[in-house]
Coordinates of C-alpha atoms in Angstrom, one line a residue:
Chain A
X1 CA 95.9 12.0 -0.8
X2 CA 92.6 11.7 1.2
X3 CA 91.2 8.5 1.5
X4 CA 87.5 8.3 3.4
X5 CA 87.0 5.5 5.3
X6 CA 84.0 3.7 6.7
X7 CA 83.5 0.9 9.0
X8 CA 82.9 -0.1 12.5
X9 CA 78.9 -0.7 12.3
X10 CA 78.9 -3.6 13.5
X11 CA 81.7 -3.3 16.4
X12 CA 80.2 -0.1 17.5
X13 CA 76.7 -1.9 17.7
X14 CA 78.0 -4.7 19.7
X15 CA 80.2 -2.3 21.8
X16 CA 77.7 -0.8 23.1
X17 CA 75.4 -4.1 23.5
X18 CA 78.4 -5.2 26.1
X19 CA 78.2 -1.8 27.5
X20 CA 74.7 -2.5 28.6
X21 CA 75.3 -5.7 29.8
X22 CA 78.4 -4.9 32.0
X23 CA 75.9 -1.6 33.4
X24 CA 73.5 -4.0 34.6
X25 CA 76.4 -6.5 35.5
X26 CA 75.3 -10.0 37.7
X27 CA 71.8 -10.3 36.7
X28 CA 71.3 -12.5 39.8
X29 CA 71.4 -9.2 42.1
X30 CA 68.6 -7.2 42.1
X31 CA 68.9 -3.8 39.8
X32 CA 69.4 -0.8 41.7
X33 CA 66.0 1.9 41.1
X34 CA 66.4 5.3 40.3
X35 CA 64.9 6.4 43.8
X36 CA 67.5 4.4 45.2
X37 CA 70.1 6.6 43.9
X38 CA 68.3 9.8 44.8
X39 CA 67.9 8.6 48.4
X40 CA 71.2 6.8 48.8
X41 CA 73.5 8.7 46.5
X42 CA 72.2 11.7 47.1
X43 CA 75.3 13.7 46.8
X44 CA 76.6 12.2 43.6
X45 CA 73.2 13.2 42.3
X46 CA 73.8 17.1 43.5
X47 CA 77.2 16.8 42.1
X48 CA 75.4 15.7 38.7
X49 CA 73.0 18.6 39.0
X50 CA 75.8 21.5 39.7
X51 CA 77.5 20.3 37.1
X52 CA 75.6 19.9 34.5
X53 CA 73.7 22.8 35.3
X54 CA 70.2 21.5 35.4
X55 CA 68.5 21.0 38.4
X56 CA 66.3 18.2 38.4
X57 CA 66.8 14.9 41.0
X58 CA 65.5 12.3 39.1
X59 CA 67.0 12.5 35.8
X60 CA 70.5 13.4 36.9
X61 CA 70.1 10.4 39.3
X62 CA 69.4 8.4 35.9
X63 CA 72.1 9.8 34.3
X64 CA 74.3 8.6 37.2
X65 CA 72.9 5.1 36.2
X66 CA 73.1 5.1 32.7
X67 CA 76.6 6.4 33.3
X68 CA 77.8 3.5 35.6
X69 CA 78.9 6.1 38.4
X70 CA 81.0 7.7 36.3
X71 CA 80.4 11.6 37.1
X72 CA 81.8 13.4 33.8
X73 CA 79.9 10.9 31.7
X74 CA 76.5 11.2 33.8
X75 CA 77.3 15.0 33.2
X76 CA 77.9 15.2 29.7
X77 CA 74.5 13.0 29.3
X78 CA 72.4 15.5 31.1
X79 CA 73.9 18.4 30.1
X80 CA 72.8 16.9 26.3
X81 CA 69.8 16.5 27.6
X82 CA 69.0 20.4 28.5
X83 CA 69.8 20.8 25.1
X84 CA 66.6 19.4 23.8
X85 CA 63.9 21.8 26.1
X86 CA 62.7 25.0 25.2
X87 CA 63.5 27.9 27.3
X88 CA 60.6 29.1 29.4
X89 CA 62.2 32.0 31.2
X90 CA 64.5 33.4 34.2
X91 CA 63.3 32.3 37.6
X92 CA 63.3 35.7 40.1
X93 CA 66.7 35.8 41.9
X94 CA 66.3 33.2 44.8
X95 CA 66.3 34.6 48.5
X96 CA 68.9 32.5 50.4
X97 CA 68.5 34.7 53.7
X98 CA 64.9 33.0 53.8
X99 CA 66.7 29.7 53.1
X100 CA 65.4 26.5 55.3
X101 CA 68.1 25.6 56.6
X102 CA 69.4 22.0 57.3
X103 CA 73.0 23.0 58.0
X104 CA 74.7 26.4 59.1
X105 CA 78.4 27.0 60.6
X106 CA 80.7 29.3 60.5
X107 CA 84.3 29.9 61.7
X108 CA 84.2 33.5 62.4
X109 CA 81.6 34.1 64.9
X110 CA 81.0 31.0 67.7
X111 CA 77.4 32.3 69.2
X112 CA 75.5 34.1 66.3
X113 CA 72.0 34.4 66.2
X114 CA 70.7 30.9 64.9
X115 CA 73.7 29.0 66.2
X116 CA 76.0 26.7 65.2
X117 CA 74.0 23.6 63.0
X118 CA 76.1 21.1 62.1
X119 CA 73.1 19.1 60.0
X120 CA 73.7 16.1 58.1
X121 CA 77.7 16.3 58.1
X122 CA 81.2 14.4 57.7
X123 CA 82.8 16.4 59.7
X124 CA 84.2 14.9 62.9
X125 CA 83.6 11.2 62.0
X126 CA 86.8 9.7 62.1
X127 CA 86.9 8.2 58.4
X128 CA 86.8 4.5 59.0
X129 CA 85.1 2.3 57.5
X130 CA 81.7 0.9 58.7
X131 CA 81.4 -2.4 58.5
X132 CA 77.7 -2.4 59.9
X133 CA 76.6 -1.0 56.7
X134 CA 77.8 -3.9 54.5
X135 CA 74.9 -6.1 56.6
X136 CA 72.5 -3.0 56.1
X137 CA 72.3 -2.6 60.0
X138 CA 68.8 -0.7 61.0
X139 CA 70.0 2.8 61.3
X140 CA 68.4 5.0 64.2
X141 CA 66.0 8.0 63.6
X142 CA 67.7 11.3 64.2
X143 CA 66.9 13.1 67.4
X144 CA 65.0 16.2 67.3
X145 CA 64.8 19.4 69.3
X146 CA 62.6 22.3 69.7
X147 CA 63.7 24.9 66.7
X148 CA 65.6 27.7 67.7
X149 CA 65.4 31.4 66.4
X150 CA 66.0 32.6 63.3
X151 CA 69.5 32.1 61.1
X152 CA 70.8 35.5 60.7
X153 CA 73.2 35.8 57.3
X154 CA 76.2 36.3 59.0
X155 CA 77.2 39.2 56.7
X156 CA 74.5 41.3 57.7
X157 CA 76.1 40.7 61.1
X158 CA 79.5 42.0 59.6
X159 CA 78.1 44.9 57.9
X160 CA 77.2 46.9 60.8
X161 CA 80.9 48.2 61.4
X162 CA 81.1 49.0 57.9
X163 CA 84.8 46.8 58.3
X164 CA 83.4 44.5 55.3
X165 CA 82.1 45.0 51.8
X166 CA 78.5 44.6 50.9
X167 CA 76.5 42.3 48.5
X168 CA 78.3 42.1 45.1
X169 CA 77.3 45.3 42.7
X170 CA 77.6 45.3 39.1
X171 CA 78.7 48.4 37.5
X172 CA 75.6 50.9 36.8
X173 CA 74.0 49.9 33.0
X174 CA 75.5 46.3 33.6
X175 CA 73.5 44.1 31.8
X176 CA 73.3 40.0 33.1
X177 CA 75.1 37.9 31.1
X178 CA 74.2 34.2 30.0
X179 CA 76.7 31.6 29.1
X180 CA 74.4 29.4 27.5
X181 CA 73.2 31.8 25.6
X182 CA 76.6 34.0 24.2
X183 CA 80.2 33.3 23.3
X184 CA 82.8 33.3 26.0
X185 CA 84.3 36.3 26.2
X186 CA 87.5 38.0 28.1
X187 CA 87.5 40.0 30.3
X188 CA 84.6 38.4 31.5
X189 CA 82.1 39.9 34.3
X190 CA 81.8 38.7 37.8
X191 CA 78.4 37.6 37.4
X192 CA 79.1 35.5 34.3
X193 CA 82.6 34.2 36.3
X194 CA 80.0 33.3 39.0
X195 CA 77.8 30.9 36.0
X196 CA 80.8 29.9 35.1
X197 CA 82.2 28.1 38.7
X198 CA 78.8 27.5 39.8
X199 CA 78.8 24.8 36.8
X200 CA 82.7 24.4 36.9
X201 CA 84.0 21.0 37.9
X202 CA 84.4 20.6 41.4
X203 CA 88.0 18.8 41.4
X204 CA 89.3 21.5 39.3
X205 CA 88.2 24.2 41.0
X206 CA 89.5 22.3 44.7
X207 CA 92.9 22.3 43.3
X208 CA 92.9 25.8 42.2
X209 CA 91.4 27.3 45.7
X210 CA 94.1 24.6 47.3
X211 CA 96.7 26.9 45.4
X212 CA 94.9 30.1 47.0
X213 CA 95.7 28.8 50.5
X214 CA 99.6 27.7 49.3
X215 CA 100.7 30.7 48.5
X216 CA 99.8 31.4 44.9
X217 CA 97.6 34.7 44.9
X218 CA 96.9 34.8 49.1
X219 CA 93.5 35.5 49.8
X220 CA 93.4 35.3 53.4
X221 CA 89.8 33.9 53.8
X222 CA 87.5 32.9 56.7
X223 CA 84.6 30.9 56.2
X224 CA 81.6 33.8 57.4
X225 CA 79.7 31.1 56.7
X226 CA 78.2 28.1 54.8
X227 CA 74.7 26.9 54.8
X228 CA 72.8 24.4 52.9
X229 CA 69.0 24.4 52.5
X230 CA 66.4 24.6 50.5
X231 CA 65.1 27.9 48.7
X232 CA 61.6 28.7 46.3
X233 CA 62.0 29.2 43.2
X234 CA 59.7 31.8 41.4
X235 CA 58.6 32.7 37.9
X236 CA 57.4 35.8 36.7
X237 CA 53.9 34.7 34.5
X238 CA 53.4 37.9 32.2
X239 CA 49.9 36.5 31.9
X240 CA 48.9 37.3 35.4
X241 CA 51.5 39.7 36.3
X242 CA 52.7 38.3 38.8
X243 CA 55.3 35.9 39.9
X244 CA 54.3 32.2 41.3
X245 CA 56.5 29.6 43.2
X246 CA 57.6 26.4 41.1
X247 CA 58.8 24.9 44.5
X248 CA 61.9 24.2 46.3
X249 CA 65.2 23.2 45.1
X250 CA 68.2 22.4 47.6
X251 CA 71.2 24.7 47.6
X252 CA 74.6 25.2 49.0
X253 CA 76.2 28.8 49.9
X254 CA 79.5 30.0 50.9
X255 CA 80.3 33.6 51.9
X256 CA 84.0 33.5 52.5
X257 CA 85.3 36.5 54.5
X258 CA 89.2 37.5 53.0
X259 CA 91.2 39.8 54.6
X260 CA 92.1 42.9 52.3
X261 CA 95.1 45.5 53.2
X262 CA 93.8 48.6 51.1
X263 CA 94.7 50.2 48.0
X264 CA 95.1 53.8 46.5
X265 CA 91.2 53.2 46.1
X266 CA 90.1 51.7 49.2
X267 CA 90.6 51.5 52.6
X268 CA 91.9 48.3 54.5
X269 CA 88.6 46.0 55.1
X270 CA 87.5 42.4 54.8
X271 CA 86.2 41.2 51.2
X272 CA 84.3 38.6 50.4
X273 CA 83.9 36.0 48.0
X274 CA 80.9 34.3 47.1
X275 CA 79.8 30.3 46.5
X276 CA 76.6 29.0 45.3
X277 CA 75.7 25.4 43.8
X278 CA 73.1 23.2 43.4
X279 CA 72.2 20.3 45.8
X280 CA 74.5 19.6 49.1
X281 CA 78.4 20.6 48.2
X282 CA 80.0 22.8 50.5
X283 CA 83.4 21.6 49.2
X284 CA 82.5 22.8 45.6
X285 CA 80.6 26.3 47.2
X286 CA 83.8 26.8 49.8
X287 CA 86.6 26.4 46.5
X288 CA 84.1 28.3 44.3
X289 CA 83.8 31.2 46.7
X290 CA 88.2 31.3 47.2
X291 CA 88.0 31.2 43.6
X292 CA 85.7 34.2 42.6
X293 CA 87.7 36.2 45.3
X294 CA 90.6 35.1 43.7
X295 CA 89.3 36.7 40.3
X296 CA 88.5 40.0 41.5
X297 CA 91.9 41.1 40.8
X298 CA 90.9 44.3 38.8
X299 CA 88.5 45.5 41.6
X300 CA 91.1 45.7 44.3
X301 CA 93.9 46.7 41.8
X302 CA 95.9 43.6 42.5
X303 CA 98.6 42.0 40.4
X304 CA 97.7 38.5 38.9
X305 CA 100.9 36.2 40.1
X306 CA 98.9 32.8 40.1
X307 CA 97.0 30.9 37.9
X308 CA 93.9 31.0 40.3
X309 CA 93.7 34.8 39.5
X310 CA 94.0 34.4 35.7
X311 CA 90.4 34.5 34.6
X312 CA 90.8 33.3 31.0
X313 CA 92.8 30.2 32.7
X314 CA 90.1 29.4 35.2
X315 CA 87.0 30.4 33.4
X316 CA 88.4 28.3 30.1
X317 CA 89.7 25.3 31.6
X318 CA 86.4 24.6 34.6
X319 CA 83.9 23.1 32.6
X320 CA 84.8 19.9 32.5
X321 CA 82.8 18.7 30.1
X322 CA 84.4 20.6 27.3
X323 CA 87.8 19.6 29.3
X324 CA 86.8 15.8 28.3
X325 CA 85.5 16.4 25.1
X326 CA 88.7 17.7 23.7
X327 CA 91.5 15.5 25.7
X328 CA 89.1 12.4 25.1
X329 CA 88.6 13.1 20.8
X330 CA 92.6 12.2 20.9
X331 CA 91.3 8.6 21.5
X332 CA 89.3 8.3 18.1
X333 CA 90.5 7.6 14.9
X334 CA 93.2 10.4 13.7
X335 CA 94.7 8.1 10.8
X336 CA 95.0 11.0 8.0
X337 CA 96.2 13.5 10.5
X338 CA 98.6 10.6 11.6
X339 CA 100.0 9.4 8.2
X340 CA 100.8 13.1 7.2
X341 CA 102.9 14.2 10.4
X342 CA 104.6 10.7 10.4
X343 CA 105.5 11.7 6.2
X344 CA 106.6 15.1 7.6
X345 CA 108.6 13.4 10.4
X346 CA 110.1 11.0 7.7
X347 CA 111.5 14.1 5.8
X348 CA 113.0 15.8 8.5
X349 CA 114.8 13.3 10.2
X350 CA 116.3 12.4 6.2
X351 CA 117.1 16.4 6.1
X352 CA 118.6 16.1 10.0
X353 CA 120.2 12.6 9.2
X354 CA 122.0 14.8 5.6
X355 CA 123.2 17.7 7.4
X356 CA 124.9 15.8 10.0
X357 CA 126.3 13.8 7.7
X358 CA 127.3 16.6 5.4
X359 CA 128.7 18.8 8.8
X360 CA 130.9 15.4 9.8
X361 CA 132.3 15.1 6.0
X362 CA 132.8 19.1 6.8
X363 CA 134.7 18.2 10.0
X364 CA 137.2 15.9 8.4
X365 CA 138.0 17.7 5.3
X366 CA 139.0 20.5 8.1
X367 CA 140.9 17.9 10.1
X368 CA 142.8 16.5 7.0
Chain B
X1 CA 59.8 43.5 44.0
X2 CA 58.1 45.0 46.6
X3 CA 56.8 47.5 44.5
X4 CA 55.4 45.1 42.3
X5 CA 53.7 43.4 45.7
X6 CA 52.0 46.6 46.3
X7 CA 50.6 46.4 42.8
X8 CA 48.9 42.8 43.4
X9 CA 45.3 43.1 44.7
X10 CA 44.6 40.9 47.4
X11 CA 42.7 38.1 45.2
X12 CA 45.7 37.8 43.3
X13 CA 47.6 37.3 46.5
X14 CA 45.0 34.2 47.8
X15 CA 45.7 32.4 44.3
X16 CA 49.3 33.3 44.1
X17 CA 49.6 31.3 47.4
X18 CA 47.5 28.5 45.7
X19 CA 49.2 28.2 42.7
X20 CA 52.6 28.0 45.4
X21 CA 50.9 25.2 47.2
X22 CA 49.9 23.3 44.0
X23 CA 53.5 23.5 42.6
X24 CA 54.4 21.1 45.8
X25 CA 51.4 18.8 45.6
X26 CA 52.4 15.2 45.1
X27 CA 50.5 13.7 42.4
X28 CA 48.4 11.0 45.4
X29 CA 47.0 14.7 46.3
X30 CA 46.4 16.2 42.8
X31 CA 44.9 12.6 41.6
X32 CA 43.1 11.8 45.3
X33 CA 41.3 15.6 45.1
X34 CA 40.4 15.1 41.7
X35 CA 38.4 11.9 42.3
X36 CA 36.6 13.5 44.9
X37 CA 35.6 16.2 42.5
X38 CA 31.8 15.4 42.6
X39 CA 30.9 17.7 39.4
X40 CA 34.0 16.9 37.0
X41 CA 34.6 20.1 34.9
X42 CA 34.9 20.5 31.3
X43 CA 38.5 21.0 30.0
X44 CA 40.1 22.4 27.1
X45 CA 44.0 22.5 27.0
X46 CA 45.4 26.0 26.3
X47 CA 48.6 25.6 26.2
X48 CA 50.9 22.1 27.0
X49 CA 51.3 20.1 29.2
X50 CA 55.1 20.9 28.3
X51 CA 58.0 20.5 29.5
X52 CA 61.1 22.6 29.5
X53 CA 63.7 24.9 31.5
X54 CA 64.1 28.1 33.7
X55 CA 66.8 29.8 34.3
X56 CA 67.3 29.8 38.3
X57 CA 69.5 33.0 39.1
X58 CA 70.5 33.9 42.7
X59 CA 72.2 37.5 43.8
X60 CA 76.0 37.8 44.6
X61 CA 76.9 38.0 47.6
X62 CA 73.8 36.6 48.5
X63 CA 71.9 39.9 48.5
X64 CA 73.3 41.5 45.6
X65 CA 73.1 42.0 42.1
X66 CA 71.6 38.8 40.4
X67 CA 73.4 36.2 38.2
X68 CA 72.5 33.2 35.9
X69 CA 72.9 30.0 38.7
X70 CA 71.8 27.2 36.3
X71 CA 69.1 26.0 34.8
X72 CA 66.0 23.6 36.8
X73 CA 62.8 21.5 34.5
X74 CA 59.9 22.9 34.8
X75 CA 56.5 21.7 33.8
X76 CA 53.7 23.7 33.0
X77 CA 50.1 23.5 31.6
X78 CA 47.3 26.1 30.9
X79 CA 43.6 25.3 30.1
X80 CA 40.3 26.4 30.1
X81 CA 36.8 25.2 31.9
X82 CA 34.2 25.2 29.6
X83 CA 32.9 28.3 31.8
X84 CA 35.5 29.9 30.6
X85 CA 38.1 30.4 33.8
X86 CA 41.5 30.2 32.5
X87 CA 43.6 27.7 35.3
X88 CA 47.9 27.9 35.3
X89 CA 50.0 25.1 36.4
X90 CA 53.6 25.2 36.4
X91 CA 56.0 23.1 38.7
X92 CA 59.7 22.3 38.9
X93 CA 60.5 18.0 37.3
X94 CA 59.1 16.8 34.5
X95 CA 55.7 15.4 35.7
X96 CA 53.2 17.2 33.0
X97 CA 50.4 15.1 34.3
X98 CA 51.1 16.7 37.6
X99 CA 51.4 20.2 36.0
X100 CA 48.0 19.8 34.0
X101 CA 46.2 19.2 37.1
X102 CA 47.5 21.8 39.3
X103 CA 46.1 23.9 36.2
X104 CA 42.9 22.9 36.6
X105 CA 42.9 23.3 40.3
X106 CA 43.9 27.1 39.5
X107 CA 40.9 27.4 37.5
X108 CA 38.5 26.0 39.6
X109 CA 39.5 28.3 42.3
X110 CA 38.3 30.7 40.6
X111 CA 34.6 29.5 40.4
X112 CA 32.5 29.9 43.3
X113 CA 30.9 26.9 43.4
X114 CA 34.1 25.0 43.2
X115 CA 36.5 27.5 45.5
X116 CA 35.9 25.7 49.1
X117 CA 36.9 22.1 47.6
X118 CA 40.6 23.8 46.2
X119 CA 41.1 25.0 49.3
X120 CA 40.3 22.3 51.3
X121 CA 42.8 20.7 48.9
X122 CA 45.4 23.9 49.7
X123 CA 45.2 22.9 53.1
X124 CA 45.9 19.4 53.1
X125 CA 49.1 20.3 50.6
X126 CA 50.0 23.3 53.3
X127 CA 49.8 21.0 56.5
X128 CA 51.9 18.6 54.8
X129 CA 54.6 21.3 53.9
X130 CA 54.6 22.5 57.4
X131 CA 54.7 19.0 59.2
X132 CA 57.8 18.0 57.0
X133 CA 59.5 21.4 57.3
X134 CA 58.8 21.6 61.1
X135 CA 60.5 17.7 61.1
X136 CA 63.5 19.3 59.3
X137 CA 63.9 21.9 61.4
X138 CA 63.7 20.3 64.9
X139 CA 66.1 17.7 63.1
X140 CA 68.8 20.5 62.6
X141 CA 68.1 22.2 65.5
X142 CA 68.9 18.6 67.6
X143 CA 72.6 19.5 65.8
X144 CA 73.1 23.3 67.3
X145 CA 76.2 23.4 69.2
X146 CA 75.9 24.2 72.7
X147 CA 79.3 25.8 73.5
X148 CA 80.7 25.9 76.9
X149 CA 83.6 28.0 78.4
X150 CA 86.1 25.8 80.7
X151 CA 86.4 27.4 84.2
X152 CA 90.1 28.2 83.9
X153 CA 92.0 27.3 88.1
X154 CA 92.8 31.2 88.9
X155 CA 94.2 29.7 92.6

């Protein structure tokens, strides 16, 4: 029998009173500002933005408050959020090679043209903990130098031997998919794969270019290069007929250089894999591009042996806020579905507990 | 793309640029050039202010074929002066205040009588862009490695 139940106004109401009160917590300390989270948490706020898929400082930088820190939740808010606004339209394709860059390096050439820019990094600090910061210790102005030349993508650099592939090409009559827009649906294109890890959550997608390097599907990579900067963003306005800038956003990209022995189809060259997020992330670009490489199976006829090259697996399990929408509904009230296994449980073990009796009665009639 | 460069006459390209610079006005600019305004124009609202989304793609690879990257807000407002020039603003965030001005901006470009006070106000926006981006970029370049080879004994 069904039985619908109702209740919980009144908790849930209160519930999320505390919830508000333990947010702000001591109300003696001063509450932290939403700028103050866009300047000083900067990349939990890009983190926000990949991952949610919506570019936009501010609000994901309230969503980080309203969430307490906690990522997935400030996620799932904005993500909701999107939700609510109209579509206006797709931005032209934006030109990283014109990128201002604030960071640049890469592991396979030492003096390319542009050079090695380290930028705002943490690598090389030796991961101990400063204790000036906890007495907010005046922090020095960075140096400066005279710009140098321009930062040549270094797989235009690569492309002149003809010893690496070029820019990814859909097949001819390919038409762009949108995820937001149509069903998931396997096999699944590179450029919709590509949506798809560029919103992906970043630890899942770590741990899965982590299994690249162990051993499970080897990809061989080389970081060509990763740079972070900020690119314009253009619309097309039919009304005009022509396309205007909306303004800068800040993005990460990771060209990852695999080594590839050949096929029956192609000759032995490098490959590439490509990374792009929102915001600062060159963790998240760097696993994304392993991971898109990884996926390519079908273009360089190779065997999938690994999870990382199983595109339903990856593609289906990286957005994590599906992931915590079905693993966290297990938390809420499954009373019904609850009463009628622990019925069906009841039954079986009387059936299991009958038989065994029945099969030992069976036993010493056969000893007798 | 460049095809449809060649197709825009060079008016087109002087606002185009505009409309880029008013996009990155902060609203102390927007507001400060508006006060100065000594003739305040007529306005109608058109369309908005709204806001909503675009649909940022980039290219694989960098340079090839284009995909869906995520989505950015996007403000955007369209109105009419009261002599009739039709003014488009349209900016990434959620400021529609900001977007309904840089609208009207666009439109008073337009008008003669108004053209040299927009572009005074393109100016300020454009030396600001530079000065920050030049700050950036000597900032970075302070971070280039300088490699050096060590002179290996041979003796």
């Amino acid at each position: 029998m069904y039985v619908a139940v109702k209740g919980g106004e009144a908790a849930i109401a209160n519930a999320h009173r505390l919830l508000a009160d333990r947010r702000r917590g001591d109300r003696t300390l001063p509450s932290i500002t939403i700028q103050q989270v866009v300047e000083q948490l900067g990349l939990a706020v890009d983190r926000v933005m990949a991952e949610a898929s919506l570019y936009d400082r501010e609000l994901a930088a309230l969503a980080v408050r309203q969430a307490r820190g906690d990522m997935i939740e400030a996620i799932f808010i904005l993500r909701a959020y999107r939700t609510t606004l109209p579509r206006f339209g797709y931005s032209e394709p934006v030109d990283t090679a014109t990128m201002k860059v604030e960071r640049r390096v890469s592991a396979t050439y030492k003096d390319l043209p542009g050079g090695q820019l380290l930028g705002p990094t943490f690598d090389y600090t030796h991961r101990l903990l400063d204790p000036s910061l906890i007495d907010d210790a005046a922090v020095e102005q960075p140096a400066v130098k005279e710009p140098g030349e321009h930062v040549m993508r270094v797989s235009d650099i690569l492309d002149g031997e003809g010893l690496i592939e070029g820019d990814g090409r859909m097949p001819e009559g390919h038409v762009m998919g949108d995820l937001t827009r149509e069903p998931m649906e396997f096999p699944m294109a590179r450029d919709l794969r590509l949506q798809a890890l560029a919103r992906g959550d970043e630890g899942f997608l770590l741990a899965l270019a982590y299994s690249t390097q162990r051993g499970y599907g080897r990809t061989h990579p080389f970081v060509g290069e990763v740079r972070i900067g900020e690119v314009e963003v253009e619309l097309d306005l039919p009304e005009l007929g022509f396309a205007v800038s909306l303004g800068v956003i800040r993005v990460t990209e990771c060209q990852m250089v695999n080594q590839f022995m050949g096929s029956a189809k192609q000759p032995p060259q490098f490959t590439r894999g490509y990374g792009l997020v929102f915001g600062q992330s060159e963790r998240k670009a760097m696993s994304m591009s392993l991971v898109d490489r990884a996926l390519r199976t079908d273009e360089f006829s190779e065997d999938i042996v690994a999870p990382a090259q199983d595109q339903e697996f990856v593609i289906s399990h990286a957005d994590n806020v599906q992931a915590t929408g079905f693993v966290e509904h297990l938390k809420l009230p499954h009373y019904v579905d609850f009463q009628a296994e622990l019925d069906l449980v009841r039954r079986m073990r009387r059936d299991y507990d009958a038989a065994r009796a029945g099969s030992q009665d069976g036993m010493k009639e056969a000893a007798e | 793309m460049d095809a449809k460069l060649k197709q825009e006459s060079p008016p087109d390209l002087a606002r185009k640029e505009g409309m880029r610079l008013l996009a990155r006005a902060s609203s102390d600019e927007l507001n400060a050039a508006w006060e100065a305004l000594a003739d305040k124009p007529d306005i109608s609202p058109v369309r908005g202010p709204e806001t909503g989304l675009v649909m940022v793609r980039g290219r694989i690879g960098g340079g090839g074929d284009a995909f869906n990257l995520g989505e950015a807000t996007v403000s955007r407002a369209t109105i009419r002066l009261s002599t009739g020039e039709i003014g488009h603003g349209q900016l990434l965030g959620t400021d529609k205040q900001r977007a309904r001005l840089a609208a009207i901006f666009d439109a008073l470009f337009q008008r003669e009588a108004d053209r040299a006070a927009v572009q005074a106000l393109h100016r300020a926006i454009a030396s600001r862009i530079e000065a920050e981006d030049r700050r950036t970029a000597e900032e970075t370049a302070a971070t280039r490695v300088d490699f050096f080879t060590m002179v290996r004994g041979d003796d």
